[in-house]
Short mmCIF file of C-alpha atoms in Angstrom, two decimals:
data_model
loop_
_atom_site.label_atom_id
_atom_site.label_comp_id
_atom_site.label_asym_id
_atom_site.label_seq_id
_atom_site.Cartn_x
_atom_site.Cartn_y
_atom_site.Cartn_z
CA MET A 14 -85.28 -93.40 -30.38
CA PHE A 15 -82.60 -91.77 -32.49
CA SER A 16 -81.44 -89.44 -29.69
CA ILE A 17 -78.63 -87.54 -31.34
CA VAL A 18 -76.11 -85.20 -29.70
CA PHE A 19 -77.83 -82.48 -31.60
CA ILE A 20 -76.19 -79.17 -30.80
CA LEU A 21 -72.90 -80.04 -32.55
CA GLN A 22 -74.63 -81.07 -35.75
CA ILE A 23 -77.59 -78.78 -36.41
CA LEU A 24 -76.79 -76.59 -39.43
CA ILE A 25 -78.61 -73.30 -39.77
CA ILE A 26 -78.54 -72.61 -43.50
CA HIS A 27 -80.61 -69.44 -43.47
CA VAL A 28 -78.43 -66.69 -41.98
CA LEU A 29 -78.80 -62.97 -42.57
CA VAL A 30 -76.06 -60.40 -43.04
CA VAL A 31 -77.13 -56.85 -42.22
CA GLY A 32 -77.64 -54.86 -45.41
CA CYS A 33 -77.35 -57.95 -47.66
CA ALA A 34 -79.53 -60.70 -49.03
CA ARG A 35 -80.02 -64.05 -47.29
CA ILE A 36 -76.81 -66.07 -47.59
CA THR A 37 -75.23 -69.36 -46.57
CA GLU A 38 -72.08 -69.08 -44.46
CA SER A 39 -70.49 -72.40 -43.48
CA ARG A 40 -68.03 -70.85 -41.05
CA VAL A 41 -70.65 -69.06 -38.95
CA GLN A 42 -73.40 -71.06 -37.28
CA VAL A 43 -75.90 -69.16 -35.14
CA LEU A 44 -77.64 -72.03 -33.35
CA PRO A 45 -80.92 -71.97 -31.41
CA ALA A 46 -80.55 -71.19 -27.71
CA LEU A 47 -80.85 -73.72 -24.91
CA ILE A 48 -83.47 -72.09 -22.66
CA THR A 49 -83.95 -73.08 -19.01
CA LEU A 50 -85.75 -71.65 -15.99
CA LEU A 51 -84.06 -70.15 -12.94
CA GLU A 52 -85.18 -70.40 -9.32
CA PRO A 53 -87.26 -68.82 -7.84
CA LYS A 54 -87.96 -67.08 -11.15
CA GLY A 55 -86.13 -66.05 -14.27
CA VAL A 56 -84.81 -67.47 -17.53
CA ARG A 57 -81.39 -68.44 -18.88
CA PHE A 58 -80.29 -68.55 -22.56
CA LEU A 59 -77.19 -70.50 -23.63
CA VAL A 60 -75.90 -70.11 -27.20
CA GLU A 61 -72.85 -71.92 -28.57
CA ASP A 62 -70.14 -69.60 -29.89
CA PRO A 63 -71.07 -69.05 -33.58
CA ALA A 64 -67.45 -68.72 -34.76
CA PRO A 65 -64.03 -67.41 -33.77
CA GLY A 66 -64.16 -63.64 -33.88
CA THR A 67 -67.61 -63.30 -32.32
CA SER A 68 -67.58 -60.13 -30.21
CA LEU A 69 -71.25 -59.75 -29.27
CA ILE A 70 -74.57 -61.57 -29.24
CA GLU A 71 -77.86 -59.69 -28.96
CA PHE A 72 -80.82 -61.43 -27.30
CA HIS A 73 -84.27 -60.10 -28.26
CA TYR A 74 -87.32 -61.83 -26.77
CA SER A 75 -90.91 -61.55 -25.59
CA ILE A 76 -93.25 -63.87 -23.70
CA ASN A 77 -96.38 -65.06 -25.53
CA THR A 78 -96.03 -62.31 -28.16
CA PRO A 79 -94.61 -63.45 -31.52
CA LEU A 80 -91.71 -61.47 -32.98
CA LEU A 81 -91.69 -61.13 -36.75
CA ASP A 82 -88.36 -60.63 -38.46
CA VAL A 83 -86.38 -58.13 -36.34
CA ASP A 84 -89.25 -56.78 -34.23
CA ALA A 85 -88.07 -55.25 -30.97
CA GLY A 86 -88.79 -57.63 -28.12
CA ARG A 87 -90.07 -56.88 -24.65
CA TRP A 88 -86.50 -57.58 -23.50
CA ASN A 89 -83.37 -56.67 -25.48
CA TYR A 90 -79.87 -57.39 -24.14
CA ASP A 91 -76.31 -57.34 -25.48
CA VAL A 92 -73.80 -59.89 -24.18
CA ARG A 93 -70.19 -58.98 -24.93
CA ALA A 94 -68.27 -61.83 -23.26
CA LYS A 95 -68.60 -65.56 -23.71
CA THR A 96 -68.34 -68.24 -21.05
CA GLY A 97 -65.67 -70.95 -21.02
CA MET A 98 -66.57 -74.57 -21.75
CA LYS A 99 -66.07 -75.76 -18.15
CA SER A 100 -68.43 -73.15 -16.79
CA ALA A 101 -70.87 -73.86 -19.60
CA TYR A 102 -70.85 -77.57 -18.81
CA GLN A 103 -71.71 -76.79 -15.18
CA HIS A 104 -74.72 -74.81 -16.44
CA ILE A 105 -75.78 -77.70 -18.65
CA ILE A 106 -75.55 -80.37 -15.94
CA ALA A 107 -77.54 -78.09 -13.64
CA VAL A 108 -80.49 -78.04 -16.02
CA SER A 109 -80.48 -81.83 -16.49
CA ILE A 110 -80.73 -82.06 -20.26
CA LYS A 111 -78.56 -83.76 -22.85
CA TYR A 112 -76.62 -81.01 -24.63
CA SER A 113 -73.02 -81.22 -25.85
CA VAL A 114 -70.77 -78.31 -26.74
CA SER A 115 -67.46 -78.19 -28.58
CA ARG A 116 -66.88 -74.45 -28.14
CA ASP A 117 -67.50 -71.78 -25.55
CA VAL A 118 -71.01 -70.48 -25.01
CA TRP A 119 -72.69 -67.12 -24.55
CA VAL A 120 -74.99 -66.87 -21.54
CA HIS A 121 -77.78 -64.40 -20.80
CA GLU A 122 -79.85 -64.49 -17.60
CA ASN A 123 -82.92 -62.45 -16.68
CA ARG A 124 -84.15 -62.94 -13.12
CA ASN A 125 -86.99 -60.45 -13.44
CA VAL A 126 -89.29 -62.45 -15.71
CA LEU A 127 -91.86 -64.93 -14.35
CA LEU A 128 -92.67 -67.87 -16.63
CA ASN A 129 -95.43 -70.44 -16.29
CA PRO A 130 -95.99 -73.84 -17.93
CA GLY A 131 -97.21 -73.40 -21.49
CA ASP A 132 -95.75 -69.90 -21.88
CA ILE A 133 -93.94 -69.38 -25.17
CA VAL A 134 -90.62 -67.53 -25.35
CA TYR A 135 -90.35 -65.89 -28.78
CA TYR A 136 -86.83 -64.73 -29.57
CA TRP A 137 -84.25 -63.90 -32.18
CA LEU A 138 -80.47 -63.62 -31.98
CA ASN A 139 -77.95 -61.31 -33.64
CA ALA A 140 -74.27 -62.29 -33.57
CA LEU A 141 -71.50 -59.88 -34.49
CA VAL A 142 -68.63 -61.85 -36.09
CA ASP A 143 -65.65 -59.92 -37.45
CA ASP A 144 -67.87 -56.82 -37.66
CA LEU A 145 -70.55 -58.61 -39.70
CA ALA A 146 -73.99 -59.37 -38.26
CA TYR A 147 -75.56 -62.83 -38.52
CA ARG A 148 -79.15 -63.32 -37.39
CA LEU A 149 -81.26 -66.28 -36.35
CA LEU A 150 -84.89 -65.15 -36.60
CA GLU A 151 -88.36 -66.23 -35.47
CA GLN A 152 -87.41 -68.76 -32.80
CA ARG A 153 -89.64 -69.99 -29.99
CA TYR A 154 -89.50 -72.23 -26.91
CA ILE A 155 -92.49 -73.59 -24.98
CA ILE A 156 -92.07 -73.73 -21.19
CA PRO A 157 -92.71 -77.30 -19.95
CA GLY A 158 -94.59 -78.16 -16.74
CA ASP A 159 -93.10 -77.35 -13.33
CA GLY A 160 -95.05 -79.80 -11.20
CA ARG A 161 -98.46 -78.12 -11.28
CA PRO A 162 -101.15 -80.09 -13.10
CA VAL A 163 -102.31 -78.62 -16.38
CA GLN A 164 -105.99 -79.05 -17.20
CA GLN A 165 -106.41 -79.33 -20.95
CA ASN A 166 -109.28 -81.66 -21.92
CA GLN A 167 -107.72 -85.08 -21.52
CA SER A 168 -111.04 -86.87 -21.08
CA PRO A 169 -111.15 -90.22 -22.93
CA CYS A 170 -114.89 -89.56 -23.33
CA ASP A 171 -114.15 -87.13 -26.17
CA ASP A 172 -116.84 -87.85 -28.77
CA ASN A 173 -114.22 -87.61 -31.53
CA LEU A 174 -112.05 -90.41 -30.10
CA ARG A 175 -112.66 -94.07 -30.85
CA LEU A 176 -110.98 -96.68 -28.63
CA MET A 177 -108.76 -98.97 -30.74
CA LEU A 178 -106.74 -100.79 -28.06
CA ASP A 179 -107.34 -101.41 -24.35
CA GLU A 180 -104.43 -103.61 -23.29
CA LYS A 181 -104.34 -104.71 -19.63
CA PHE A 182 -101.79 -107.52 -20.14
CA SER A 183 -103.61 -110.57 -18.86
CA THR A 184 -101.30 -112.28 -21.35
CA PHE A 185 -98.92 -111.30 -24.16
CA ASP A 186 -101.12 -111.17 -27.24
CA LEU A 187 -99.28 -111.80 -30.50
CA ASN A 188 -102.38 -110.63 -32.37
CA THR A 189 -101.73 -107.15 -30.94
CA TRP A 190 -97.95 -107.00 -30.61
CA GLN A 191 -95.01 -108.15 -32.68
CA HIS A 192 -91.37 -108.60 -31.68
CA GLU A 193 -88.44 -106.88 -33.31
CA VAL A 194 -85.65 -109.47 -33.60
CA THR A 195 -82.30 -107.95 -34.57
CA ALA A 196 -78.81 -107.12 -33.33
CA ASN A 197 -78.53 -103.93 -35.38
CA GLY A 198 -78.20 -101.65 -32.35
CA GLY A 199 -80.55 -99.01 -33.77
CA GLY A 200 -79.39 -95.60 -34.92
CA ASN A 201 -77.16 -95.18 -31.87
CA ARG A 202 -75.29 -98.51 -32.09
CA GLU A 203 -76.67 -99.75 -28.78
CA PHE A 204 -75.25 -102.89 -27.21
CA GLN A 205 -78.30 -105.20 -27.17
CA VAL A 206 -79.81 -107.80 -29.43
CA TYR A 207 -83.61 -107.71 -29.39
CA THR A 208 -85.05 -111.19 -28.92
CA PRO A 209 -88.49 -112.81 -28.56
CA GLU A 210 -87.34 -114.80 -25.53
CA GLN A 211 -89.59 -114.96 -22.47
CA GLY A 212 -86.71 -113.86 -20.28
CA ASN A 213 -86.75 -110.51 -22.09
CA VAL A 214 -90.47 -109.92 -22.73
CA TYR A 215 -93.03 -111.52 -20.44
CA VAL A 216 -96.27 -110.92 -18.54
CA ARG A 217 -96.73 -111.56 -14.82
CA ASP A 218 -99.42 -110.33 -12.45
CA LYS A 219 -101.07 -108.32 -15.24
CA THR A 220 -97.87 -106.41 -15.88
CA LEU A 221 -95.67 -106.49 -18.98
CA PHE A 222 -91.94 -106.69 -18.27
CA ILE A 223 -89.27 -105.75 -20.82
CA LYS A 224 -86.03 -106.79 -19.17
CA PRO A 225 -82.41 -106.67 -20.34
CA THR A 226 -80.30 -109.74 -19.54
CA LEU A 227 -76.73 -110.88 -20.12
CA THR A 228 -76.02 -112.72 -23.35
CA SER A 229 -73.45 -114.78 -21.44
CA ASP A 230 -76.22 -116.16 -19.22
CA ARG A 231 -78.00 -117.52 -22.31
CA PHE A 232 -74.81 -118.77 -23.98
CA ASP A 233 -71.41 -118.28 -22.29
CA GLU A 234 -68.56 -115.80 -21.95
CA ASP A 235 -66.64 -117.20 -24.92
CA PHE A 236 -69.70 -116.79 -27.14
CA VAL A 237 -69.82 -113.07 -26.34
CA LYS A 238 -66.15 -112.63 -27.23
CA TYR A 239 -65.66 -115.09 -30.09
CA GLY A 240 -69.04 -116.49 -31.07
CA THR A 241 -71.20 -116.18 -34.16
CA MET A 242 -74.59 -114.58 -33.44
CA ASP A 243 -76.75 -115.73 -36.35
CA VAL A 244 -80.01 -114.09 -35.32
CA ALA A 245 -82.31 -115.98 -37.70
CA SER A 246 -80.72 -119.32 -36.83
CA ILE A 247 -81.03 -118.75 -33.09
CA TRP A 248 -84.44 -117.06 -32.91
CA GLY A 249 -86.11 -118.15 -36.13
CA ARG A 250 -86.14 -114.79 -37.88
CA CYS A 251 -84.34 -111.46 -38.23
CA THR A 252 -86.41 -108.33 -38.76
CA SER A 253 -83.61 -105.90 -39.72
CA ASN A 254 -80.18 -106.41 -41.26
CA TYR A 255 -79.27 -102.72 -40.85
CA SER A 256 -75.70 -102.50 -39.50
CA ASN A 257 -75.25 -106.28 -39.86
CA GLY A 258 -78.17 -106.83 -37.52
CA CYS A 259 -78.73 -110.43 -38.65
CA LEU A 260 -75.18 -111.66 -38.15
CA LYS A 261 -72.52 -110.66 -35.62
CA GLN A 262 -69.09 -112.26 -35.33
CA GLY A 263 -66.85 -111.87 -32.27
CA ASP A 264 -63.07 -111.77 -32.60
CA GLY A 265 -62.07 -110.91 -29.05
CA ARG A 266 -61.93 -107.13 -29.50
CA ASN A 267 -65.13 -106.80 -31.52
CA ILE A 268 -67.70 -108.74 -29.52
CA VAL A 269 -71.24 -109.83 -30.30
CA SER A 270 -74.14 -108.06 -28.57
CA PRO A 271 -73.40 -108.52 -24.83
CA ILE A 272 -77.01 -107.77 -23.79
CA MET A 273 -80.30 -109.40 -24.75
CA SER A 274 -83.46 -107.31 -24.42
CA GLY A 275 -86.92 -106.73 -25.86
CA LYS A 276 -88.53 -104.40 -28.37
CA ILE A 277 -92.18 -104.75 -29.33
CA ARG A 278 -94.51 -102.72 -31.53
CA THR A 279 -98.22 -102.56 -32.17
CA LYS A 280 -99.53 -104.17 -35.31
CA LEU A 281 -102.03 -101.35 -35.60
CA SER A 282 -101.12 -97.86 -36.77
CA PHE A 283 -103.16 -94.67 -36.80
CA ARG A 284 -103.11 -90.96 -37.57
CA TYR A 285 -104.23 -88.53 -34.84
CA GLY A 286 -105.62 -89.60 -31.51
CA ARG A 287 -104.45 -90.38 -28.00
CA ILE A 288 -102.15 -92.88 -26.31
CA GLU A 289 -102.04 -93.62 -22.58
CA VAL A 290 -99.29 -95.88 -21.19
CA VAL A 291 -99.00 -96.59 -17.46
CA SER A 292 -95.38 -97.55 -16.88
CA LYS A 293 -92.49 -97.64 -14.45
CA MET A 294 -89.01 -96.97 -15.83
CA PRO A 295 -86.12 -99.40 -15.21
CA ARG A 296 -83.30 -98.69 -12.78
CA GLY A 297 -79.74 -99.73 -13.56
CA ASP A 298 -76.68 -98.12 -15.10
CA TRP A 299 -76.71 -97.57 -18.88
CA ILE A 300 -80.28 -98.86 -19.35
CA TRP A 301 -82.30 -96.82 -21.87
CA PRO A 302 -86.08 -97.38 -21.93
CA ALA A 303 -88.38 -95.74 -24.45
CA ILE A 304 -92.06 -95.43 -25.29
CA TRP A 305 -92.15 -93.99 -28.79
CA MET A 306 -93.67 -93.98 -32.27
CA MET A 307 -92.43 -94.39 -35.82
CA PRO A 308 -94.20 -93.87 -39.16
CA GLN A 309 -95.92 -96.87 -40.73
CA LYS A 310 -94.38 -95.84 -44.06
CA ASN A 311 -91.48 -93.50 -44.71
CA GLU A 312 -93.55 -91.44 -47.11
CA TYR A 313 -91.30 -88.39 -46.82
CA GLY A 314 -88.02 -90.31 -47.01
CA HIS A 315 -85.37 -91.60 -44.64
CA TRP A 316 -85.03 -90.61 -40.98
CA PRO A 317 -85.85 -88.03 -39.75
CA ARG A 318 -87.78 -86.70 -42.78
CA SER A 319 -90.75 -88.94 -41.99
CA GLY A 320 -90.67 -88.02 -38.30
CA GLU A 321 -90.33 -89.74 -34.93
CA ILE A 322 -92.39 -89.18 -31.76
CA ASP A 323 -90.69 -90.00 -28.45
CA ILE A 324 -93.36 -90.04 -25.74
CA CYS A 325 -90.81 -90.73 -23.02
CA GLU A 326 -87.17 -91.76 -22.68
CA SER A 327 -85.01 -92.11 -19.60
CA ARG A 328 -81.60 -93.24 -18.41
CA GLY A 329 -81.56 -95.90 -15.72
CA ASN A 330 -78.56 -94.51 -13.82
CA VAL A 331 -79.39 -93.32 -10.32
CA ASP A 332 -76.32 -91.07 -10.25
CA TYR A 333 -75.60 -89.48 -13.62
CA GLY A 334 -75.15 -85.74 -13.25
CA GLY A 335 -78.86 -85.00 -12.85
CA ILE A 336 -79.89 -86.69 -16.12
CA GLY A 337 -80.50 -90.21 -14.84
CA VAL A 338 -83.64 -92.03 -13.75
CA HIS A 339 -85.06 -88.94 -11.99
CA THR A 340 -85.48 -87.28 -15.41
CA VAL A 341 -87.69 -88.30 -18.33
CA GLY A 342 -87.94 -86.48 -21.66
CA SER A 343 -90.27 -86.23 -24.65
CA THR A 344 -89.06 -85.27 -28.13
CA LEU A 345 -90.17 -84.90 -31.73
CA HIS A 346 -87.52 -85.67 -34.34
CA TRP A 347 -87.80 -84.01 -37.75
CA GLY A 348 -85.46 -82.57 -40.35
CA THR A 349 -83.87 -83.28 -43.71
CA ASP A 350 -81.14 -85.65 -42.53
CA TYR A 351 -79.19 -86.90 -39.52
CA HIS A 352 -77.30 -83.62 -39.20
CA SER A 353 -80.36 -81.36 -39.37
CA ASP A 354 -82.56 -83.16 -36.81
CA ARG A 355 -84.30 -80.22 -35.08
CA MET A 356 -85.15 -82.24 -31.95
CA ARG A 357 -84.07 -79.46 -29.57
CA MET A 358 -86.84 -77.23 -30.88
CA THR A 359 -89.49 -79.78 -29.89
CA HIS A 360 -88.26 -81.23 -26.61
CA GLY A 361 -89.60 -81.18 -23.07
CA HIS A 362 -88.49 -82.94 -19.90
CA LYS A 363 -89.50 -83.44 -16.30
CA LYS A 364 -87.26 -84.00 -13.28
CA LEU A 365 -88.64 -85.52 -10.09
CA GLN A 366 -87.52 -84.67 -6.58
CA GLY A 367 -87.59 -87.60 -4.18
CA LEU A 368 -88.93 -90.74 -5.83
CA SER A 369 -87.54 -91.43 -9.29
CA PHE A 370 -89.39 -92.55 -12.41
CA GLY A 371 -88.02 -96.01 -11.60
CA GLU A 372 -89.89 -96.16 -8.29
CA LYS A 373 -93.44 -95.24 -9.30
CA PHE A 374 -95.92 -95.92 -12.07
CA VAL A 375 -96.69 -92.86 -14.19
CA LYS A 376 -99.36 -92.37 -16.84
CA TYR A 377 -97.73 -91.07 -20.01
CA THR A 378 -100.27 -89.49 -22.35
CA LEU A 379 -99.88 -88.35 -25.95
CA ASP A 380 -102.54 -86.13 -27.55
CA TRP A 381 -102.04 -85.76 -31.29
CA ASP A 382 -104.01 -83.85 -33.89
CA ALA A 383 -103.42 -81.50 -36.81
CA LEU A 384 -102.92 -78.61 -34.38
CA GLY A 385 -99.96 -80.22 -32.67
CA ILE A 386 -98.63 -82.86 -30.30
CA ARG A 387 -98.87 -82.66 -26.53
CA VAL A 388 -97.36 -85.03 -23.96
CA TYR A 389 -98.41 -85.27 -20.32
CA TYR A 390 -96.92 -87.09 -17.34
CA ASP A 391 -99.68 -87.85 -14.83
CA GLY A 392 -101.71 -85.00 -16.31
CA GLU A 393 -98.86 -82.47 -16.28
CA LEU A 394 -98.04 -80.92 -19.64
CA VAL A 395 -94.38 -81.61 -20.45
CA LEU A 396 -94.22 -81.12 -24.23
CA ASN A 397 -96.51 -78.79 -26.17
CA ALA A 398 -95.42 -78.84 -29.81
CA SER A 399 -97.94 -76.70 -31.67
CA THR A 400 -97.98 -77.08 -35.44
CA PRO A 401 -95.96 -74.17 -36.91
CA LYS A 402 -98.20 -71.82 -38.86
CA ASN A 403 -95.88 -72.04 -41.89
CA GLY A 404 -94.88 -75.68 -41.40
CA TYR A 405 -91.82 -77.35 -39.93
CA TYR A 406 -89.63 -76.46 -42.91
CA ARG A 407 -89.72 -72.73 -42.19
CA TYR A 408 -89.83 -73.23 -38.43
CA GLY A 409 -86.61 -75.24 -38.54
CA TYR A 410 -84.72 -73.09 -41.10
CA LEU A 411 -84.08 -76.26 -43.09
CA PRO A 412 -81.98 -76.26 -46.29
CA PHE A 413 -84.88 -77.60 -48.37
CA ASN A 414 -88.49 -78.67 -47.87
CA PRO A 415 -89.06 -82.46 -47.82
CA TRP A 416 -92.77 -81.85 -47.05
CA GLU A 417 -93.61 -79.52 -49.93
CA ASN A 418 -97.32 -79.52 -50.84
CA SER A 419 -98.15 -81.32 -47.58
CA ALA A 420 -100.03 -80.13 -44.50
CA ASN A 421 -98.32 -77.78 -42.04
CA ASP A 422 -97.98 -80.59 -39.49
CA ALA A 423 -96.00 -82.81 -41.90
CA PRO A 424 -94.23 -85.13 -41.21
CA PHE A 425 -96.63 -85.79 -38.33
CA ASP A 426 -99.66 -86.08 -40.62
CA LYS A 427 -99.27 -89.79 -41.47
CA GLU A 428 -99.97 -93.06 -39.65
CA PHE A 429 -97.59 -94.06 -36.84
CA TYR A 430 -97.32 -97.17 -34.67
CA LEU A 431 -96.34 -97.52 -30.99
CA ILE A 432 -93.05 -99.06 -29.80
CA LEU A 433 -92.00 -100.22 -26.31
CA ASN A 434 -88.36 -101.18 -25.82
CA VAL A 435 -85.39 -101.24 -23.48
CA ALA A 436 -81.97 -100.55 -25.00
CA VAL A 437 -78.58 -100.48 -23.30
CA GLY A 438 -75.65 -98.14 -23.97
CA GLY A 439 -74.92 -96.78 -27.43
CA ASN A 440 -72.85 -93.96 -28.87
CA ASN A 441 -75.08 -90.90 -28.31
CA TYR A 442 -77.68 -90.99 -25.56
CA PHE A 443 -75.21 -91.25 -22.66
CA PRO A 444 -72.85 -88.26 -22.99
CA ASP A 445 -69.17 -88.63 -22.13
CA GLY A 446 -67.58 -86.67 -19.32
CA VAL A 447 -70.41 -86.57 -16.79
CA PRO A 448 -68.66 -86.14 -13.40
CA ASN A 449 -68.47 -89.26 -11.20
CA SER A 450 -70.39 -91.37 -13.71
CA ARG A 451 -67.67 -94.02 -14.24
CA LYS A 452 -68.86 -94.52 -17.79
CA PRO A 453 -66.95 -97.54 -19.14
CA TRP A 454 -66.82 -96.56 -22.82
CA GLU A 455 -66.37 -93.46 -24.97
CA ASN A 456 -68.95 -92.66 -27.61
CA LYS A 457 -66.35 -92.44 -30.38
CA SER A 458 -64.71 -95.76 -29.52
CA ARG A 459 -64.70 -98.43 -32.24
CA PHE A 460 -64.85 -101.02 -29.50
CA ALA A 461 -67.53 -99.51 -27.25
CA PRO A 462 -69.47 -102.78 -26.63
CA GLY A 463 -66.25 -104.52 -25.58
CA ASP A 464 -65.21 -101.64 -23.34
CA PHE A 465 -68.67 -101.74 -21.75
CA TRP A 466 -68.47 -105.51 -21.24
CA LYS A 467 -65.05 -105.36 -19.55
CA LYS A 468 -66.59 -103.27 -16.74
CA LYS A 469 -69.53 -105.64 -16.20
CA ASN A 470 -68.76 -106.01 -12.50
CA ASP A 471 -69.26 -102.26 -12.03
CA TRP A 472 -72.57 -101.71 -13.83
CA TYR A 473 -74.25 -105.09 -13.47
CA ALA A 474 -74.30 -104.69 -9.68
CA THR A 475 -76.82 -101.86 -10.21
CA TRP A 476 -79.27 -104.13 -12.10
CA LYS A 477 -81.45 -105.43 -9.27
CA GLY A 478 -83.70 -108.16 -10.65
CA GLU A 479 -86.97 -106.84 -12.10
CA ASP A 480 -86.08 -103.28 -11.09
CA ALA A 481 -83.96 -103.35 -14.27
CA ALA A 482 -87.09 -103.97 -16.37
CA MET A 483 -89.50 -101.45 -17.82
CA GLN A 484 -92.87 -102.42 -16.37
CA ILE A 485 -96.12 -101.56 -18.15
CA LYS A 486 -99.53 -101.89 -16.51
CA SER A 487 -101.68 -100.83 -19.44
CA VAL A 488 -101.75 -99.36 -22.94
CA LYS A 489 -104.73 -97.55 -24.43
CA ILE A 490 -104.96 -96.11 -27.93
CA TRP A 491 -107.76 -93.94 -29.31
CA LYS A 492 -108.06 -92.83 -32.92
CA ARG A 493 -109.47 -89.42 -33.76
CA VAL A 494 -112.42 -89.80 -36.11
CA ASP A 495 -113.54 -86.20 -36.84
#
């Protein structure tokens, strides 16, 4: 669930200068485009300004026809004027996807092209910066579903699938699941401590509830501000001391974790197969639920070299600039380090009209094999991440290959386990500056948990009992045995 504000940090090392060899140029960064669909038809490309002095960006693209090197595309356009940040932000909010910019952007729109779910946009970019050309080659984007069901052999009767887990939650089975118990806040410095308490993880009426609660309700207000949260002493164990996750000390400004919540994982792990989770997302400001997977062993190194599979993530806010509880996303994380996470190249999302993901149960399905990873919401294809023919290293233009001598689908060729959790807040997943959001903290603040806690009366009013919990009806896992 390391959802990073990616567009500011991705570093494209492999850049071409016309007439010269491949070089590295730290000042110029030609980043992959953010591609969205227009209504009733058409496509929009947004590219962050590569550098001061950029006078032109060329967009070359085709639909479902790969472009090798500098092949001419079906469509070829020059854009000679960039768009200001304010206008760019309005574009970004309109497409309901997390995407942060620090500079102006270049925008190209084509309203004459009709795209369908599963279509692949192959493209390359050429930026003219101070009369030198810098290219980003062999890019692609897969169009996610638009509400029409996609039929693509999801039958659990597949002879090559063996059922490993059929969890209907008649009780909470500690032989199947294990609790994470830590106040480390994860990779995004979220505001919760994960506990094994029954108020945070419990089963009722054959439904699993993972519910965030106030730490002050378990202890008191002074404990949140000035207390010592010794995780092992309070809950009998601590599973991660990352970021002082086993011991937090409040001093008034730096507070202990103001929220208690739950995070559980399967004891089993597997490579290739299918997962089906029937779940309803929580509703409530700054709540962050996730159904996701992590590698059993970090065989390729630290995150994200060994990969991460996010089946679905959402924000519980009802009103958050179009990226709240009406939108759910699926993402693969991979790269050489925090700054080179290529998540934007393997991301899909779905936005509902009418009922939100917090008002209905949805079946989230992951299909995973050596050919790629596909995610469906109620049978609709939302993410189709086909294994790159030359591996993720070349596909992502990474500075070096952490998966050398491995299969093309590395790092997604090892065993992973399933995680269900509900986080709150953090310093990345909820972008600053969303209009009318009344966000109580800034992501760069040293005292974000305290700033969040001071505005409790604003956000806690949106947490309506068990509506603030992620509710799970069932979990099924099949392992591929061919």
